[in-house]
Amino acid sequence: MAFNSPIEWCDHTFNPWIGCTKISPACDHCYAEAYDKRFGGSRWGPKAARIRTSADNWKKPLSWNRKAEKEGVRYRVFCASLADVFDNHNSIEQGWRDDLWELIDATPNLDWLLLTKRPQNIRGMVPWEWFFPTNVWIGTTVEDQKTADQRIKYLTQIPQAVRFISSEPLLGPVDLSNVEWFDGLRFNALEGQLHDKKGFVFKLNWVIAGGESGPNSRASFPDWFTSLRDQCAFASVPFFFKQWGDWVPGEFTDRGGWAMNRVGKRKASPLLDGALHQAFPTVATQWEAGS
């Protein structure tokens, strides 16, 4: 389960194991669960054991690392598209995670994007305390304000690594300037902010947003996306608009809202307000502690 990725914000995907459990509205129409059902559906849900991928699959990142070093580039690796690295299911052996941390350490030319819906588990599962490896990017899914308030507070306590959110599918408006008790985008980037509730917190470095696709997809409204874009622009934080999903805006109605038209993901434009937004954290961001 490792290949050149069609996902616009990464170069490769790597799955150390397969399987997960739905925990929030963003999971309702999970593409990974649908993928698993095509092969028996035995790895999804609270009672289903997660399955480690093959030894050959685990060798792929080493090959990517050698190629990146030879070409003088960095590849972004999404880990994991068919699982959650910070899933605390009892079928996931500690040795699997230990092997993953060693693999990350052995591939310094790859930037590892660890995206989770369980950020509360990060600090207890990684072997790093203060200084995270500079090739580790830690992200959490934020589909609405409720999940923003629940999850970002854990993410922003992590120093050193690039911290990002993925608002895909975006199911409601999100105000990152008022996430439970702080502004997630605009405080001191290098030194962090000392907060009396949580100690030092560090700002977000990147925001990804996109809509939902599939037979039961829900529409994401333009104002939700443009608000995130404008928040990021005001705070000089890179913003990546991935895609509309199946639904695109039609006319603005006299009731004060957008009429959304279902056209399918292939026909939907990747443009937001007529412009392409595909910004990434800079090379400097990757190497500056707390940036």
mmCIF file of C-alpha atoms in Angstrom:
data_model
loop_
_atom_site.group_PDB
_atom_site.id
_atom_site.type_symbol
_atom_site.label_atom_id
_atom_site.label_comp_id
_atom_site.label_asym_id
_atom_site.label_seq_id
_atom_site.Cartn_x
_atom_site.Cartn_y
_atom_site.Cartn_z
ATOM 1 C CA MET A 1 0.000 0.000 0.000
ATOM 2 C CA ALA A 2 2.619 2.492 -1.117
ATOM 3 C CA PHE A 3 2.541 4.284 -4.473
ATOM 4 C CA ASN A 4 2.886 7.555 -6.311
ATOM 5 C CA SER A 5 -0.042 9.477 -4.932
ATOM 6 C CA PRO A 6 -2.889 11.200 -6.797
ATOM 7 C CA ILE A 7 -3.358 13.403 -3.709
ATOM 8 C CA GLU A 8 -2.331 16.909 -4.740
ATOM 9 C CA TRP A 9 -0.455 17.830 -1.554
ATOM 10 C CA CYS A 10 1.869 14.813 -1.373
ATOM 11 C CA ASP A 11 4.155 12.787 -3.647
ATOM 12 C CA HIS A 12 3.652 9.336 -2.135
ATOM 13 C CA THR A 13 1.371 7.548 0.304
ATOM 14 C CA PHE A 14 2.584 4.894 2.724
ATOM 15 C CA ASN A 15 0.430 2.664 4.908
ATOM 16 C CA PRO A 16 2.280 0.849 7.687
ATOM 17 C CA TRP A 17 -0.972 -0.961 8.462
ATOM 18 C CA ILE A 18 -4.590 -0.855 7.281
ATOM 19 C CA GLY A 19 -7.771 -0.327 9.282
ATOM 20 C CA CYS A 20 -9.501 2.245 11.479
ATOM 21 C CA THR A 21 -12.735 3.186 13.275
ATOM 22 C CA LYS A 22 -15.098 6.063 12.509
ATOM 23 C CA ILE A 23 -15.037 8.732 15.234
ATOM 24 C CA SER A 24 -16.527 11.963 13.819
ATOM 25 C CA PRO A 25 -18.750 13.312 10.995
ATOM 26 C CA ALA A 26 -15.808 13.550 8.578
ATOM 27 C CA CYS A 27 -15.609 9.751 8.782
ATOM 28 C CA ASP A 28 -19.220 9.157 7.701
ATOM 29 C CA HIS A 29 -18.374 8.434 4.060
ATOM 30 C CA CYS A 30 -14.785 7.267 4.522
ATOM 31 C CA TYR A 31 -13.109 6.351 1.220
ATOM 32 C CA ALA A 32 -10.662 4.082 3.043
ATOM 33 C CA GLU A 33 -13.494 2.055 4.563
ATOM 34 C CA ALA A 34 -15.082 1.753 1.115
ATOM 35 C CA TYR A 35 -11.713 0.563 -0.215
ATOM 36 C CA ASP A 36 -11.484 -2.019 2.548
ATOM 37 C CA LYS A 37 -14.967 -3.364 1.782
ATOM 38 C CA ARG A 38 -13.807 -4.213 -1.720
ATOM 39 C CA PHE A 39 -11.376 -6.647 -0.093
ATOM 40 C CA GLY A 40 -13.678 -8.187 2.497
ATOM 41 C CA GLY A 41 -14.129 -5.305 4.934
ATOM 42 C CA SER A 42 -12.410 -7.112 7.780
ATOM 43 C CA ARG A 43 -10.182 -4.259 8.996
ATOM 44 C CA TRP A 44 -12.718 -1.565 9.856
ATOM 45 C CA GLY A 45 -14.499 -0.839 13.110
ATOM 46 C CA PRO A 46 -13.786 -1.145 16.844
ATOM 47 C CA LYS A 47 -13.771 -4.949 16.768
ATOM 48 C CA ALA A 48 -11.698 -5.370 13.620
ATOM 49 C CA ALA A 49 -7.973 -6.055 13.853
ATOM 50 C CA ARG A 50 -5.649 -3.723 11.970
ATOM 51 C CA ILE A 51 -3.347 -5.544 9.555
ATOM 52 C CA ARG A 52 0.313 -4.668 9.019
ATOM 53 C CA THR A 53 1.344 -4.265 5.381
ATOM 54 C CA SER A 54 3.993 -6.366 3.677
ATOM 55 C CA ALA A 55 7.749 -6.217 4.151
ATOM 56 C CA ASP A 56 8.120 -5.157 0.504
ATOM 57 C CA ASN A 57 5.771 -2.252 1.139
ATOM 58 C CA TRP A 58 7.911 -1.125 4.080
ATOM 59 C CA LYS A 59 10.959 -0.980 1.783
ATOM 60 C CA LYS A 60 9.343 1.592 -0.536
ATOM 61 C CA PRO A 61 10.188 4.707 1.548
ATOM 62 C CA LEU A 62 13.865 3.688 1.584
ATOM 63 C CA SER A 63 13.798 3.665 -2.209
ATOM 64 C CA TRP A 64 12.049 7.049 -2.323
ATOM 65 C CA ASN A 65 14.636 8.447 0.076
ATOM 66 C CA ARG A 66 17.526 7.301 -2.108
ATOM 67 C CA LYS A 67 15.899 8.809 -5.188
ATOM 68 C CA ALA A 68 15.191 12.103 -3.396
ATOM 69 C CA GLU A 69 18.798 12.315 -2.212
ATOM 70 C CA LYS A 70 20.101 11.623 -5.717
ATOM 71 C CA GLU A 71 17.821 14.245 -7.272
ATOM 72 C CA GLY A 72 18.395 16.832 -4.544
ATOM 73 C CA VAL A 73 14.676 17.132 -3.776
ATOM 74 C CA ARG A 74 12.336 16.331 -0.895
ATOM 75 C CA TYR A 75 9.312 14.084 -1.283
ATOM 76 C CA ARG A 76 6.212 14.528 0.859
ATOM 77 C CA VAL A 77 4.880 11.190 2.139
ATOM 78 C CA PHE A 78 1.319 10.963 3.477
ATOM 79 C CA CYS A 79 1.201 8.378 6.264
ATOM 80 C CA ALA A 80 -1.345 6.784 6.414
ATOM 81 C CA SER A 81 -4.165 7.062 3.869
ATOM 82 C CA LEU A 82 -5.853 3.795 4.921
ATOM 83 C CA ALA A 83 -5.304 4.012 8.669
ATOM 84 C CA ASP A 84 -4.509 6.404 11.522
ATOM 85 C CA VAL A 85 -0.977 6.266 12.915
ATOM 86 C CA PHE A 86 -2.287 7.426 16.298
ATOM 87 C CA ASP A 87 -5.183 4.982 16.470
ATOM 88 C CA ASN A 88 -5.040 3.351 19.919
ATOM 89 C CA HIS A 89 -6.657 0.056 18.870
ATOM 90 C CA ASN A 90 -5.234 -2.866 20.830
ATOM 91 C CA SER A 91 -4.413 -4.838 17.676
ATOM 92 C CA ILE A 92 -1.692 -2.321 16.737
ATOM 93 C CA GLU A 93 1.530 -3.677 18.178
ATOM 94 C CA GLN A 94 4.061 -1.343 19.758
ATOM 95 C CA GLY A 95 6.698 -2.857 17.497
ATOM 96 C CA TRP A 96 4.823 -1.576 14.436
ATOM 97 C CA ARG A 97 5.085 2.000 15.669
ATOM 98 C CA ASP A 98 8.711 1.522 16.732
ATOM 99 C CA ASP A 99 9.511 0.324 13.222
ATOM 100 C CA LEU A 100 7.727 3.355 11.745
ATOM 101 C CA TRP A 101 9.703 5.811 13.901
ATOM 102 C CA GLU A 102 12.931 4.066 12.840
ATOM 103 C CA LEU A 103 11.877 4.275 9.193
ATOM 104 C CA ILE A 104 11.214 8.003 9.515
ATOM 105 C CA ASP A 105 14.646 8.460 11.090
ATOM 106 C CA ALA A 106 16.253 6.448 8.274
ATOM 107 C CA THR A 107 14.676 8.606 5.527
ATOM 108 C CA PRO A 108 15.814 12.201 6.168
ATOM 109 C CA ASN A 109 15.098 13.232 2.551
ATOM 110 C CA LEU A 110 11.385 12.538 2.973
ATOM 111 C CA ASP A 111 8.929 14.804 4.758
ATOM 112 C CA TRP A 112 6.480 12.563 6.606
ATOM 113 C CA LEU A 113 2.947 13.942 6.857
ATOM 114 C CA LEU A 114 1.253 12.217 9.797
ATOM 115 C CA LEU A 115 -2.438 13.147 9.640
ATOM 116 C CA THR A 116 -4.684 12.030 12.499
ATOM 117 C CA LYS A 117 -8.156 12.468 13.938
ATOM 118 C CA ARG A 118 -6.729 11.500 17.339
ATOM 119 C CA PRO A 119 -4.187 14.243 18.157
ATOM 120 C CA GLN A 120 -4.663 13.672 21.887
ATOM 121 C CA ASN A 121 -2.655 10.450 21.433
ATOM 122 C CA ILE A 122 0.368 11.975 19.676
ATOM 123 C CA ARG A 123 2.584 12.854 22.634
ATOM 124 C CA GLY A 124 2.029 9.499 24.315
ATOM 125 C CA MET A 125 2.898 7.458 21.228
ATOM 126 C CA VAL A 126 5.910 9.180 19.657
ATOM 127 C CA PRO A 127 9.440 8.616 21.023
ATOM 128 C CA TRP A 128 10.242 12.330 20.787
ATOM 129 C CA GLU A 129 9.639 14.762 23.639
ATOM 130 C CA TRP A 130 10.757 18.300 22.801
ATOM 131 C CA PHE A 131 12.736 18.003 19.572
ATOM 132 C CA PHE A 132 10.683 16.268 16.923
ATOM 133 C CA PRO A 133 12.572 15.220 13.755
ATOM 134 C CA THR A 134 12.594 18.064 11.254
ATOM 135 C CA ASN A 135 11.158 15.796 8.556
ATOM 136 C CA VAL A 136 7.967 15.155 10.544
ATOM 137 C CA TRP A 137 4.833 17.158 9.786
ATOM 138 C CA ILE A 138 1.975 16.592 12.237
ATOM 139 C CA GLY A 139 -1.600 17.276 11.134
ATOM 140 C CA THR A 140 -5.145 16.788 12.320
ATOM 141 C CA THR A 141 -8.477 16.684 10.500
ATOM 142 C CA VAL A 142 -10.770 19.631 11.255
ATOM 143 C CA GLU A 143 -14.155 19.455 9.546
ATOM 144 C CA ASP A 144 -16.052 22.105 11.558
ATOM 145 C CA GLN A 145 -15.700 24.405 14.565
ATOM 146 C CA LYS A 146 -16.428 21.627 17.048
ATOM 147 C CA THR A 147 -13.573 19.461 15.842
ATOM 148 C CA ALA A 148 -11.324 22.529 15.579
ATOM 149 C CA ASP A 149 -11.930 23.231 19.275
ATOM 150 C CA GLN A 150 -11.436 19.581 20.195
ATOM 151 C CA ARG A 151 -8.284 18.819 18.226
ATOM 152 C CA ILE A 152 -6.151 21.874 17.466
ATOM 153 C CA LYS A 153 -5.309 22.436 21.137
ATOM 154 C CA TYR A 154 -3.343 19.166 21.117
ATOM 155 C CA LEU A 155 -1.614 19.836 17.820
ATOM 156 C CA THR A 156 -0.324 23.260 18.816
ATOM 157 C CA GLN A 157 1.421 21.878 21.894
ATOM 158 C CA ILE A 158 3.867 20.051 19.619
ATOM 159 C CA PRO A 159 7.143 21.928 19.034
ATOM 160 C CA GLN A 160 9.594 21.642 16.143
ATOM 161 C CA ALA A 161 7.437 19.750 13.636
ATOM 162 C CA VAL A 162 5.395 21.470 10.942
ATOM 163 C CA ARG A 163 1.802 21.604 12.249
ATOM 164 C CA PHE A 164 -1.089 21.531 9.789
ATOM 165 C CA ILE A 165 -4.803 20.924 9.569
ATOM 166 C CA SER A 166 -6.768 19.206 6.834
ATOM 167 C CA SER A 167 -10.300 20.552 6.507
ATOM 168 C CA GLU A 168 -11.452 17.896 4.084
ATOM 169 C CA PRO A 169 -14.280 17.331 3.928
ATOM 170 C CA LEU A 170 -15.148 20.787 5.226
ATOM 171 C CA LEU A 171 -18.601 20.413 6.781
ATOM 172 C CA GLY A 172 -19.025 23.813 8.412
ATOM 173 C CA PRO A 173 -17.361 27.189 8.965
ATOM 174 C CA VAL A 174 -14.130 27.259 10.998
ATOM 175 C CA ASP A 175 -12.686 30.288 12.779
ATOM 176 C CA LEU A 176 -9.037 29.545 13.532
ATOM 177 C CA SER A 177 -8.598 32.872 15.321
ATOM 178 C CA ASN A 178 -10.796 31.650 18.150
ATOM 179 C CA VAL A 179 -10.047 27.976 18.766
ATOM 180 C CA GLU A 180 -11.346 27.336 22.267
ATOM 181 C CA TRP A 181 -8.886 29.644 23.997
ATOM 182 C CA PHE A 182 -6.346 31.068 21.552
ATOM 183 C CA ASP A 183 -5.631 32.270 18.027
ATOM 184 C CA GLY A 184 -4.285 29.276 16.117
ATOM 185 C CA LEU A 185 -2.594 31.307 13.388
ATOM 186 C CA ARG A 186 -1.108 34.542 14.623
ATOM 187 C CA PHE A 187 0.966 34.406 17.804
ATOM 188 C CA ASN A 188 4.770 34.399 18.009
ATOM 189 C CA ALA A 189 5.934 31.664 15.651
ATOM 190 C CA LEU A 190 9.471 31.003 16.851
ATOM 191 C CA GLU A 191 9.155 31.280 20.616
ATOM 192 C CA GLY A 192 5.617 30.035 20.993
ATOM 193 C CA GLN A 193 3.040 31.543 23.306
ATOM 194 C CA LEU A 194 2.914 30.828 27.028
ATOM 195 C CA HIS A 195 -0.673 30.089 27.953
ATOM 196 C CA ASP A 196 -1.753 29.647 31.555
ATOM 197 C CA LYS A 197 -3.925 26.613 30.709
ATOM 198 C CA LYS A 198 -1.649 24.572 28.464
ATOM 199 C CA GLY A 199 1.892 25.949 28.814
ATOM 200 C CA PHE A 200 3.621 26.787 25.532
ATOM 201 C CA VAL A 201 1.580 26.536 22.356
ATOM 202 C CA PHE A 202 2.760 26.968 18.774
ATOM 203 C CA LYS A 203 0.875 28.218 15.761
ATOM 204 C CA LEU A 204 -0.341 26.276 12.737
ATOM 205 C CA ASN A 205 1.988 26.336 9.724
ATOM 206 C CA TRP A 206 -0.326 25.129 6.971
ATOM 207 C CA VAL A 207 -4.045 24.747 6.182
ATOM 208 C CA ILE A 208 -5.505 22.319 3.619
ATOM 209 C CA ALA A 209 -9.184 22.489 2.659
ATOM 210 C CA GLY A 210 -11.426 20.561 0.317
ATOM 211 C CA GLY A 211 -14.888 19.216 -0.338
ATOM 212 C CA GLU A 212 -16.364 15.734 -0.241
ATOM 213 C CA SER A 213 -16.910 13.339 -3.125
ATOM 214 C CA GLY A 214 -18.741 10.055 -3.474
ATOM 215 C CA PRO A 215 -22.360 8.885 -3.781
ATOM 216 C CA ASN A 216 -23.453 10.399 -0.448
ATOM 217 C CA SER A 217 -21.250 13.491 -0.494
ATOM 218 C CA ARG A 218 -22.229 16.652 1.350
ATOM 219 C CA ALA A 219 -21.752 20.144 -0.098
ATOM 220 C CA SER A 220 -19.139 22.572 1.240
ATOM 221 C CA PHE A 221 -20.192 26.199 0.801
ATOM 222 C CA PRO A 222 -17.913 28.843 -0.771
ATOM 223 C CA ASP A 223 -17.914 31.136 2.258
ATOM 224 C CA TRP A 224 -16.423 28.380 4.392
ATOM 225 C CA PHE A 225 -13.449 28.038 2.045
ATOM 226 C CA THR A 226 -12.909 31.741 1.404
ATOM 227 C CA SER A 227 -12.992 32.426 5.137
ATOM 228 C CA LEU A 228 -10.156 29.949 5.745
ATOM 229 C CA ARG A 229 -8.237 31.383 2.796
ATOM 230 C CA ASP A 230 -8.581 34.938 4.119
ATOM 231 C CA GLN A 231 -7.653 33.937 7.671
ATOM 232 C CA CYS A 232 -4.475 32.318 6.352
ATOM 233 C CA ALA A 233 -3.630 35.298 4.131
ATOM 234 C CA PHE A 234 -4.015 37.694 7.059
ATOM 235 C CA ALA A 235 -1.662 35.563 9.168
ATOM 236 C CA SER A 236 0.783 34.716 6.327
ATOM 237 C CA VAL A 237 0.079 30.998 6.707
ATOM 238 C CA PRO A 238 0.144 28.869 3.515
ATOM 239 C CA PHE A 239 -3.304 27.772 2.292
ATOM 240 C CA PHE A 240 -3.951 24.813 -0.003
ATOM 241 C CA PHE A 241 -7.360 24.462 -1.650
ATOM 242 C CA LYS A 242 -7.442 20.847 -2.789
ATOM 243 C CA GLN A 243 -10.780 20.573 -4.602
ATOM 244 C CA TRP A 244 -14.521 21.236 -4.416
ATOM 245 C CA GLY A 245 -15.525 17.591 -4.292
ATOM 246 C CA ASP A 246 -18.754 16.698 -6.079
ATOM 247 C CA TRP A 247 -20.494 20.027 -5.418
ATOM 248 C CA VAL A 248 -19.729 23.423 -6.937
ATOM 249 C CA PRO A 249 -21.391 26.804 -6.339
ATOM 250 C CA GLY A 250 -24.044 27.968 -8.760
ATOM 251 C CA GLU A 251 -25.928 31.225 -8.348
ATOM 252 C CA PHE A 252 -26.138 33.282 -5.174
ATOM 253 C CA THR A 253 -29.824 33.170 -4.275
ATOM 254 C CA ASP A 254 -32.073 35.974 -3.060
ATOM 255 C CA ARG A 255 -32.281 34.119 0.251
ATOM 256 C CA GLY A 256 -28.661 35.028 0.932
ATOM 257 C CA GLY A 257 -27.023 31.697 0.189
ATOM 258 C CA TRP A 258 -25.386 29.714 -2.589
ATOM 259 C CA ALA A 259 -27.224 27.233 -4.752
ATOM 260 C CA MET A 260 -24.880 24.249 -4.917
ATOM 261 C CA ASN A 261 -24.818 22.065 -8.022
ATOM 262 C CA ARG A 262 -23.672 18.471 -8.041
ATOM 263 C CA VAL A 263 -21.388 17.948 -11.047
ATOM 264 C CA GLY A 264 -18.999 15.253 -9.827
ATOM 265 C CA LYS A 265 -15.377 15.595 -8.766
ATOM 266 C CA ARG A 266 -13.947 15.193 -12.265
ATOM 267 C CA LYS A 267 -15.909 18.168 -13.594
ATOM 268 C CA ALA A 268 -15.405 20.396 -10.560
ATOM 269 C CA SER A 269 -12.817 23.133 -10.977
ATOM 270 C CA PRO A 270 -9.868 23.285 -8.551
ATOM 271 C CA LEU A 271 -10.186 27.077 -8.521
ATOM 272 C CA LEU A 272 -11.493 29.159 -5.630
ATOM 273 C CA ASP A 273 -12.755 32.603 -6.652
ATOM 274 C CA GLY A 274 -11.130 31.981 -10.009
ATOM 275 C CA ALA A 275 -7.651 31.372 -8.568
ATOM 276 C CA LEU A 276 -5.533 28.327 -7.798
ATOM 277 C CA HIS A 277 -4.449 28.141 -4.148
ATOM 278 C CA GLN A 278 -1.768 25.494 -3.633
ATOM 279 C CA ALA A 279 0.713 26.932 -1.155
ATOM 280 C CA PHE A 280 3.085 24.823 0.937
ATOM 281 C CA PRO A 281 5.218 25.572 3.994
ATOM 282 C CA THR A 282 8.608 26.843 2.903
ATOM 283 C CA VAL A 283 11.883 24.954 3.233
ATOM 284 C CA ALA A 284 12.822 27.332 6.059
ATOM 285 C CA THR A 285 9.663 26.379 7.955
ATOM 286 C CA GLN A 286 10.736 22.746 7.962
ATOM 287 C CA TRP A 287 14.017 23.508 9.675
ATOM 288 C CA GLU A 288 13.226 26.283 12.126
ATOM 289 C CA ALA A 289 12.152 25.062 15.541
ATOM 290 C CA GLY A 290 8.646 26.086 16.399
ATOM 291 C CA SER A 291 8.065 28.030 13.195
#
